[in-house]
Amino acid sequence: MLTDNDIKKLKEVLATKKDIEKIAQSVTKGFAEIDNHLAAVFAWMARHRGSLDTGKRFSWS
């Protein structure tokens, strides 16, 4: 039979597992956001490649 101390330890382990899962989800979400930002940067670079390659000054037009 489980003692109160055993139950307490099990609860701590389960709480730790939940914390680790939350951290993993947060990290995964963070990497997805970074990936989206990088995709936007590369898309911007592709759109403005001509002005960057030719040495012309960049303009917002």
Coordinates of C-alpha atoms in Angstrom, one line a residue:
M1 CA 0.0 0.0 0.0
L2 CA 1.2 3.5 -0.8
T3 CA 2.1 5.7 2.1
D4 CA 1.4 9.4 2.3
N5 CA 5.0 10.1 1.5
D6 CA 4.9 7.9 -1.6
I7 CA 1.8 9.7 -2.8
K8 CA 3.5 13.0 -2.2
K9 CA 6.6 11.9 -4.2
L10 CA 4.3 10.7 -7.1
K11 CA 2.5 14.0 -7.2
E12 CA 5.9 15.8 -7.4
V13 CA 7.0 13.6 -10.2
L14 CA 3.8 14.2 -12.1
A15 CA 4.0 17.9 -11.6
T16 CA 7.5 17.9 -12.9
K17 CA 6.4 16.0 -16.0
K18 CA 3.7 18.5 -16.6
D19 CA 6.2 21.4 -16.2
I20 CA 8.6 19.7 -18.6
E21 CA 5.7 19.2 -21.1
K22 CA 4.8 22.9 -20.8
I23 CA 8.4 24.0 -21.4
A24 CA 8.7 21.7 -24.4
Q25 CA 5.5 23.2 -25.9
S26 CA 6.8 26.7 -25.3
V27 CA 10.1 25.9 -26.9
T28 CA 8.4 24.3 -29.9
K29 CA 6.2 27.4 -30.2
G30 CA 9.2 29.6 -30.0
F31 CA 11.0 27.7 -32.8
A32 CA 7.9 27.9 -34.9
E33 CA 7.8 31.7 -34.4
I34 CA 11.5 32.0 -35.3
D35 CA 10.9 29.9 -38.4
N36 CA 8.1 32.2 -39.4
H37 CA 10.3 35.3 -38.9
L38 CA 13.1 33.8 -40.9
A39 CA 10.7 32.9 -43.7
A40 CA 9.5 36.5 -43.8
V41 CA 13.1 37.8 -43.9
F42 CA 14.1 35.5 -46.7
A43 CA 10.9 36.4 -48.6
W44 CA 11.8 40.1 -48.2
M45 CA 15.3 39.4 -49.3
A46 CA 14.0 37.6 -52.4
R47 CA 11.7 40.5 -53.3
H48 CA 14.6 43.0 -53.0
R49 CA 17.3 40.9 -54.4
G50 CA 17.8 43.0 -57.5
S51 CA 18.4 46.2 -55.5
L52 CA 20.7 44.4 -53.1
D53 CA 22.7 42.6 -55.9
T54 CA 23.3 45.6 -58.1
G55 CA 24.5 47.8 -55.3
K56 CA 21.7 50.3 -55.7
R57 CA 20.4 52.1 -52.7
F58 CA 17.3 50.5 -51.2
S59 CA 14.0 52.3 -51.6
W60 CA 10.7 51.5 -50.1
S61 CA 9.0 51.7 -53.5

